[in-house]
Short mmCIF file of N, CA, C and O in Angstrom, two decimals:
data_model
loop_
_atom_site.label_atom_id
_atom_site.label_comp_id
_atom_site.label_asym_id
_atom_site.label_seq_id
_atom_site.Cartn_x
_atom_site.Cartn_y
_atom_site.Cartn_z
N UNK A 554 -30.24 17.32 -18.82
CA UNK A 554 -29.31 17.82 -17.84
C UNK A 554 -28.69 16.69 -17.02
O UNK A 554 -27.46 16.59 -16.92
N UNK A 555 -29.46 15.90 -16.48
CA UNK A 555 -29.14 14.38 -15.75
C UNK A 555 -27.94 13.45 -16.45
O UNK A 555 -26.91 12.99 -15.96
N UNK A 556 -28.59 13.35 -18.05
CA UNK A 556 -27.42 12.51 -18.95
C UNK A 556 -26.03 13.41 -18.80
O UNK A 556 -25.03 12.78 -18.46
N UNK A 557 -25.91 14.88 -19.02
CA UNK A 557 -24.92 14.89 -19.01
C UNK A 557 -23.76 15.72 -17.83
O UNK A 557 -22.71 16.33 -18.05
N UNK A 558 -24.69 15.32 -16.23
CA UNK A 558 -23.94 15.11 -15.39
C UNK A 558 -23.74 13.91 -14.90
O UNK A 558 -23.03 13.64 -13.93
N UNK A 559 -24.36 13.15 -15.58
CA UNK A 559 -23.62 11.33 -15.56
C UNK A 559 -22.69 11.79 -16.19
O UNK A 559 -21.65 12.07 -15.60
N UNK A 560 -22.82 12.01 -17.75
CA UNK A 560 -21.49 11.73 -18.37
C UNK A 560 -20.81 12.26 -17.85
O UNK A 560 -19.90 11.43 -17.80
N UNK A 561 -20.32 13.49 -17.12
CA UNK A 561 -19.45 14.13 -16.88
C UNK A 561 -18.61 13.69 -15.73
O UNK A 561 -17.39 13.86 -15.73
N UNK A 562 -19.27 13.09 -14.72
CA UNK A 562 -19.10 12.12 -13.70
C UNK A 562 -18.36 10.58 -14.03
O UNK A 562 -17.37 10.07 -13.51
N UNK A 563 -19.14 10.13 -14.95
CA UNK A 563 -18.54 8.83 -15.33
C UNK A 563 -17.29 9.13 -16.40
O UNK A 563 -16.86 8.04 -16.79
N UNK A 564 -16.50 10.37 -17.04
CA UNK A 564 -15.94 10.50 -17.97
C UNK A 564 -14.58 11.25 -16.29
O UNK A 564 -13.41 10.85 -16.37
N UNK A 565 -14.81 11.83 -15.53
CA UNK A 565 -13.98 12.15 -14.24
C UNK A 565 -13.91 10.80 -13.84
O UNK A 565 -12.74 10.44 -13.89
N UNK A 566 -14.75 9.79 -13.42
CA UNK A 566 -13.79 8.58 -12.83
C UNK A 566 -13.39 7.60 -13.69
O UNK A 566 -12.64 6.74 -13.23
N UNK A 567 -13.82 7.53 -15.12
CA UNK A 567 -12.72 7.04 -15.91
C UNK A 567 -11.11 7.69 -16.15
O UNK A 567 -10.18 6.96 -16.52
N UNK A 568 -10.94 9.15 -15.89
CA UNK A 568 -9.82 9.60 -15.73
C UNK A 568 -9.32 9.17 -14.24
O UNK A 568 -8.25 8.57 -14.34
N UNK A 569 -9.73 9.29 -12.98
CA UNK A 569 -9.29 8.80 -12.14
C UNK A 569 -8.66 7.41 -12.14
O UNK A 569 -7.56 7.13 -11.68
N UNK A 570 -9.78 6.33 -12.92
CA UNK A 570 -9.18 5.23 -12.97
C UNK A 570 -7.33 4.94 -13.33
O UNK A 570 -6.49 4.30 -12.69
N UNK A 571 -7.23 5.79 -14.76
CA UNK A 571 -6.57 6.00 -15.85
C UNK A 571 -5.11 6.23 -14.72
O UNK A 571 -4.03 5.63 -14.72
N UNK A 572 -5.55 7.21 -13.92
CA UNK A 572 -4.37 7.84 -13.31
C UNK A 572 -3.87 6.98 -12.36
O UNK A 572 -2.66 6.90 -12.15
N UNK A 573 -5.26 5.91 -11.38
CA UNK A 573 -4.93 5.00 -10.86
C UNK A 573 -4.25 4.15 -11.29
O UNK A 573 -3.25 3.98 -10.59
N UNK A 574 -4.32 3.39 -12.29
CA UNK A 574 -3.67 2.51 -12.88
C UNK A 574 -2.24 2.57 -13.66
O UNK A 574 -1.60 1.64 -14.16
N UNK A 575 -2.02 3.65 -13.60
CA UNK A 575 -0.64 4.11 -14.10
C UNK A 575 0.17 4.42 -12.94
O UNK A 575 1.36 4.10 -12.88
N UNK A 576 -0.37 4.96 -12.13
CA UNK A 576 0.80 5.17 -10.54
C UNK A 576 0.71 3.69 -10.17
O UNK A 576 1.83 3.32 -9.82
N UNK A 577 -0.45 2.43 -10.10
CA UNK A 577 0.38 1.27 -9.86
C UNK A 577 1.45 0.79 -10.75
O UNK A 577 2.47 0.22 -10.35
N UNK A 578 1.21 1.03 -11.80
CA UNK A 578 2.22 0.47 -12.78
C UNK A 578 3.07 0.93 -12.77
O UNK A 578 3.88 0.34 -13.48
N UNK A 579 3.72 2.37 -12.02
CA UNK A 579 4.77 2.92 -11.67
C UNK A 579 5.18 1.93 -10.39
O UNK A 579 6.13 1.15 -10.31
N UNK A 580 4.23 2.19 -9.51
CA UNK A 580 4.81 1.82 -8.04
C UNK A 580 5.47 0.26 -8.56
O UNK A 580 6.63 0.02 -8.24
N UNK A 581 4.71 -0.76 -9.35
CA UNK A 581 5.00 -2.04 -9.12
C UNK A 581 6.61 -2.18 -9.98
O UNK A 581 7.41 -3.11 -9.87
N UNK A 582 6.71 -1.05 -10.77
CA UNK A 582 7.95 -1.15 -11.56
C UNK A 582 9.31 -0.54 -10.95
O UNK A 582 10.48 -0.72 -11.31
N UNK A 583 8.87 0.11 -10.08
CA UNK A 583 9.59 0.55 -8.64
C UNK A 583 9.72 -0.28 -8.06
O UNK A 583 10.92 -0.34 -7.77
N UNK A 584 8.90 -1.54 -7.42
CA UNK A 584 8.97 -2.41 -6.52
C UNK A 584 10.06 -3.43 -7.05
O UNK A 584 10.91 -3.90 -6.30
N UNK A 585 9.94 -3.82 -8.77
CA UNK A 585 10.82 -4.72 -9.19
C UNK A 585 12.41 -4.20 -9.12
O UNK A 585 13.23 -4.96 -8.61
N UNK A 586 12.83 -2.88 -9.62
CA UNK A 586 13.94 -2.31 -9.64
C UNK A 586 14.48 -2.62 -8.34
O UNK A 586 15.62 -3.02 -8.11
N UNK A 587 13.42 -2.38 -7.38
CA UNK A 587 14.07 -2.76 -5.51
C UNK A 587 14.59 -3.68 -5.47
O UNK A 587 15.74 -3.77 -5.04
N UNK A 588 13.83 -4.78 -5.95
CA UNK A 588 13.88 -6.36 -5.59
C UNK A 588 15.17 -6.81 -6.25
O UNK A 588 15.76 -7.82 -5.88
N UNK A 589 15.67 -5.89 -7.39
CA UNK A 589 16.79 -6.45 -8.28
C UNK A 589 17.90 -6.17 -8.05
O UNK A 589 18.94 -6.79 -8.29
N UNK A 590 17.62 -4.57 -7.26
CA UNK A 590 18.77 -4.04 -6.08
C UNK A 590 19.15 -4.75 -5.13
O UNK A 590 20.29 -5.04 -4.77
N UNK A 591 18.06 -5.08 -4.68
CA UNK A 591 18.15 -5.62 -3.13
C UNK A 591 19.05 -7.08 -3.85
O UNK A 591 20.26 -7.13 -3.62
N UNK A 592 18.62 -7.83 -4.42
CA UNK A 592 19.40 -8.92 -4.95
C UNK A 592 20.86 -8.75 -5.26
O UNK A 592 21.63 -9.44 -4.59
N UNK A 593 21.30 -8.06 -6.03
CA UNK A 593 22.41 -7.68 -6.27
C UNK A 593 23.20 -7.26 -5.22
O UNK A 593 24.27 -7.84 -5.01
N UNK A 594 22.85 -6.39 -4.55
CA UNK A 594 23.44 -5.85 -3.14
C UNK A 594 24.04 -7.26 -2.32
O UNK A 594 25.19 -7.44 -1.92
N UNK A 595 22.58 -8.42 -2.18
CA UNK A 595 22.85 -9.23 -1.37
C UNK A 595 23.87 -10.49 -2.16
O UNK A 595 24.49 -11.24 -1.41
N UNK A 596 23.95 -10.62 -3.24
CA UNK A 596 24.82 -11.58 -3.85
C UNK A 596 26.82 -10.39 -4.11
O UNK A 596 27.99 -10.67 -4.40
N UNK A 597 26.20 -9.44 -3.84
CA UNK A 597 28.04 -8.64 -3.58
C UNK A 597 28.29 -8.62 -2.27
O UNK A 597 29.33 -8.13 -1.84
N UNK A 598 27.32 -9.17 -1.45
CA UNK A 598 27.44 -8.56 0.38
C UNK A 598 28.00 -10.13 0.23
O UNK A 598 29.22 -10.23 0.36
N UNK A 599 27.30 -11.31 -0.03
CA UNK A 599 27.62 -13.20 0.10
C UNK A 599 29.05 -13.27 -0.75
O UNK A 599 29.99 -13.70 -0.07
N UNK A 600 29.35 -12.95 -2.04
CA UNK A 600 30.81 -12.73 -2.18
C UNK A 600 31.85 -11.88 -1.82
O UNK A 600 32.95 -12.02 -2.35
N UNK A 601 31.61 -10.94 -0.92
CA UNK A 601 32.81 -10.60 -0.52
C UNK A 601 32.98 -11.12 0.85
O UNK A 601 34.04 -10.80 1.39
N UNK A 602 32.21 -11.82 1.48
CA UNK A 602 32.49 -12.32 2.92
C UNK A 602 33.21 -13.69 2.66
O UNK A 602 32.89 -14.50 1.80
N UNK A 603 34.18 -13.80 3.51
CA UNK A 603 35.25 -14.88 3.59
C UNK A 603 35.06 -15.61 4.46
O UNK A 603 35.85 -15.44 5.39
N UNK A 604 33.84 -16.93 4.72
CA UNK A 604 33.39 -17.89 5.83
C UNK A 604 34.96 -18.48 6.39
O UNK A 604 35.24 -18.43 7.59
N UNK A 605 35.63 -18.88 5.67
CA UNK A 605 37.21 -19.32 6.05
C UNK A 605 37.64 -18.31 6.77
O UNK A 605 37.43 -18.65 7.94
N UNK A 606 38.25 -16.99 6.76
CA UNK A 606 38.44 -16.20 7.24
C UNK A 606 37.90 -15.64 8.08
O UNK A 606 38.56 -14.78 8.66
N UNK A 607 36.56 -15.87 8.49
CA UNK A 607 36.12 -15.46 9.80
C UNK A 607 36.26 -16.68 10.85
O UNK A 607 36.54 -16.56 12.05
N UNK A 608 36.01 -17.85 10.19
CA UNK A 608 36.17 -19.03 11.24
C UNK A 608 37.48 -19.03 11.80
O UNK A 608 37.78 -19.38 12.94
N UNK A 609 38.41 -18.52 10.70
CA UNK A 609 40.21 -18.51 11.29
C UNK A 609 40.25 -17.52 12.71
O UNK A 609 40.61 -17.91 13.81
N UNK A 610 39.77 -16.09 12.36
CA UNK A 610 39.76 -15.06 13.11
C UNK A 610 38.96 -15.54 14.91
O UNK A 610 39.42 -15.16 15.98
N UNK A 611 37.75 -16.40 14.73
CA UNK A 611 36.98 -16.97 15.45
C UNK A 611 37.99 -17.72 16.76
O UNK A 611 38.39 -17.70 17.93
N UNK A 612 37.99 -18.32 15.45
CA UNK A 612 39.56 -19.52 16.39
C UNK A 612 40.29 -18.89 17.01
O UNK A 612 40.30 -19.27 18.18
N UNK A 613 41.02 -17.96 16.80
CA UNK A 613 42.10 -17.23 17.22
C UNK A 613 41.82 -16.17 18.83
O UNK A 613 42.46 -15.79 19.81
N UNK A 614 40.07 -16.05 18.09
CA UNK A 614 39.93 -15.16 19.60
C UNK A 614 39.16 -16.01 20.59
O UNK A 614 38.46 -15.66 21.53
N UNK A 615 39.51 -17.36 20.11
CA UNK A 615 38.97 -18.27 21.42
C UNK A 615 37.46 -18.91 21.19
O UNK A 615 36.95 -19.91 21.70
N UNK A 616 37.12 -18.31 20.58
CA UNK A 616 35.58 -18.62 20.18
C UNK A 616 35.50 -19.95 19.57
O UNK A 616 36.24 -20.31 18.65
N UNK A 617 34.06 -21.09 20.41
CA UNK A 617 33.76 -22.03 19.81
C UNK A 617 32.55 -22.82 19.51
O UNK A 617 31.64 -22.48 20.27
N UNK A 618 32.24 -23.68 18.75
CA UNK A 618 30.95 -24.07 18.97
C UNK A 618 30.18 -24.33 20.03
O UNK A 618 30.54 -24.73 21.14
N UNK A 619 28.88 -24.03 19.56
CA UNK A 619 28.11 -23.78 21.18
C UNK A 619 27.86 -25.53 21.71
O UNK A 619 27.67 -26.57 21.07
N UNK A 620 27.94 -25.31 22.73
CA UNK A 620 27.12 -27.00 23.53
C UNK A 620 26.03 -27.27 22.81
O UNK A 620 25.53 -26.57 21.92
N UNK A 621 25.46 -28.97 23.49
CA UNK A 621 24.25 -28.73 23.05
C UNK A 621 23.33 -28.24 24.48
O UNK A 621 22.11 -28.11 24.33
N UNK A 622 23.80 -28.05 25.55
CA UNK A 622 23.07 -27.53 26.37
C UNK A 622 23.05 -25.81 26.22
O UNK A 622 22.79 -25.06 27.16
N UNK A 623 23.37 -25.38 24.86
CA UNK A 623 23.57 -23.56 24.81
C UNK A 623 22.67 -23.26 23.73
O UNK A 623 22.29 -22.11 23.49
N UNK A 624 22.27 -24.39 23.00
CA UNK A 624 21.22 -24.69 22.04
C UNK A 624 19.90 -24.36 22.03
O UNK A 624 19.21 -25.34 22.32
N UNK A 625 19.00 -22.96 21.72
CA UNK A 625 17.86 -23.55 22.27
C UNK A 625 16.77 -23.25 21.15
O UNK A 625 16.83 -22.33 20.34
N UNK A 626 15.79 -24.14 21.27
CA UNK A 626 14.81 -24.12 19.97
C UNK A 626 13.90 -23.78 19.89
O UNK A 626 13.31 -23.90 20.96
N UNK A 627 13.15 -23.24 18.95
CA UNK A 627 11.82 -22.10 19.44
C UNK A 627 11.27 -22.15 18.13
O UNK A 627 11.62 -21.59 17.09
N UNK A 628 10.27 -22.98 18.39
CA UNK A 628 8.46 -22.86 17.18
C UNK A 628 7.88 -21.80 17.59
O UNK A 628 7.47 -21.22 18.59
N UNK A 629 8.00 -21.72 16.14
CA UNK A 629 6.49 -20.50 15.91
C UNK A 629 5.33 -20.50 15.16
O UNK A 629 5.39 -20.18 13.97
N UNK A 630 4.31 -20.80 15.66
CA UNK A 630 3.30 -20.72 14.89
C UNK A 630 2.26 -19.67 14.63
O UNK A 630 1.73 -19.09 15.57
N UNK A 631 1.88 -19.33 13.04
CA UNK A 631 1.51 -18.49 12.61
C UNK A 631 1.74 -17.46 13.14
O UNK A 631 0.96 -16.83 13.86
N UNK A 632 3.48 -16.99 12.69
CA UNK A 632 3.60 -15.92 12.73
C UNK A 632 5.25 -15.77 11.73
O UNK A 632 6.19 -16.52 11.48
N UNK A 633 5.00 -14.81 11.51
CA UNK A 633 6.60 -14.14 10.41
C UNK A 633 7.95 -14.07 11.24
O UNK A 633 9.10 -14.20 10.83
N UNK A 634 7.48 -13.84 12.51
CA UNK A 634 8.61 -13.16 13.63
C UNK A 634 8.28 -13.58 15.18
O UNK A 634 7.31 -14.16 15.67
N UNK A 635 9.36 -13.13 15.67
CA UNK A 635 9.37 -13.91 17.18
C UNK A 635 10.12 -12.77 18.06
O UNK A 635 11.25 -12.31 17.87
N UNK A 636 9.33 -12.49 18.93
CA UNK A 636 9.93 -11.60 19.97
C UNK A 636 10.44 -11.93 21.57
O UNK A 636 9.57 -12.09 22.43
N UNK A 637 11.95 -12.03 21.97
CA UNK A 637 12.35 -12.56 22.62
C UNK A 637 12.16 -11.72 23.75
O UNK A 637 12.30 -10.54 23.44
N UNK A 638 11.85 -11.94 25.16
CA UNK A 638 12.00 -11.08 26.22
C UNK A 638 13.31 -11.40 27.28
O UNK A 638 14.03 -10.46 27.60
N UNK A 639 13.50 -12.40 27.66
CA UNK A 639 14.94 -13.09 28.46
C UNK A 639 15.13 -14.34 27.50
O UNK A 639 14.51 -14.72 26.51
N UNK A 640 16.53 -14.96 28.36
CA UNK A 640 17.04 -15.85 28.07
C UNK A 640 16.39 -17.16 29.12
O UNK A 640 16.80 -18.31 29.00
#
């Protein structure tokens, strides 16, 4: 009776496994399709912007490079991101 509520047990989490391992292999093939989107998106978003054409427009409404006293520089260590509270 013991052997074969092992087996029955160990034959349920080899199906669990089974199912596990196939929804990652979904999710991660999902994740690549993103990544190839997201790429594409961002190389049609970098060619259609006109750096000439905004610097012209820039100029025109007065706008110019900053000082170097408007400059300001900020290390971060160990961390991804930086949260500003004032100036």
């Amino acid at each position: 009776m013991a052997v074969a509520l092992t087996s029955v047990a160990y034959v349920d989490l080899q199906s669990d496994l089974i199912i596990r391992q196939r929804s990652i292999e979904t999710l991660q093939s999902e994740i690549s399709n993103l990544k190839l989107e997201n790429d594409a998106a961002y190389k049609r978003i970098t060619a259609s912007v006109d750096l000439k054409q905004i610097k012209k427009q820039a100029k025109k409404l007065g706008m110019k490079y900053p000082t170097n006293q408007q400059i300001k520089y900020y290390t971060i260590e160990n961390a991804d991101y930086m949260t500003q509270y004032s100036d």
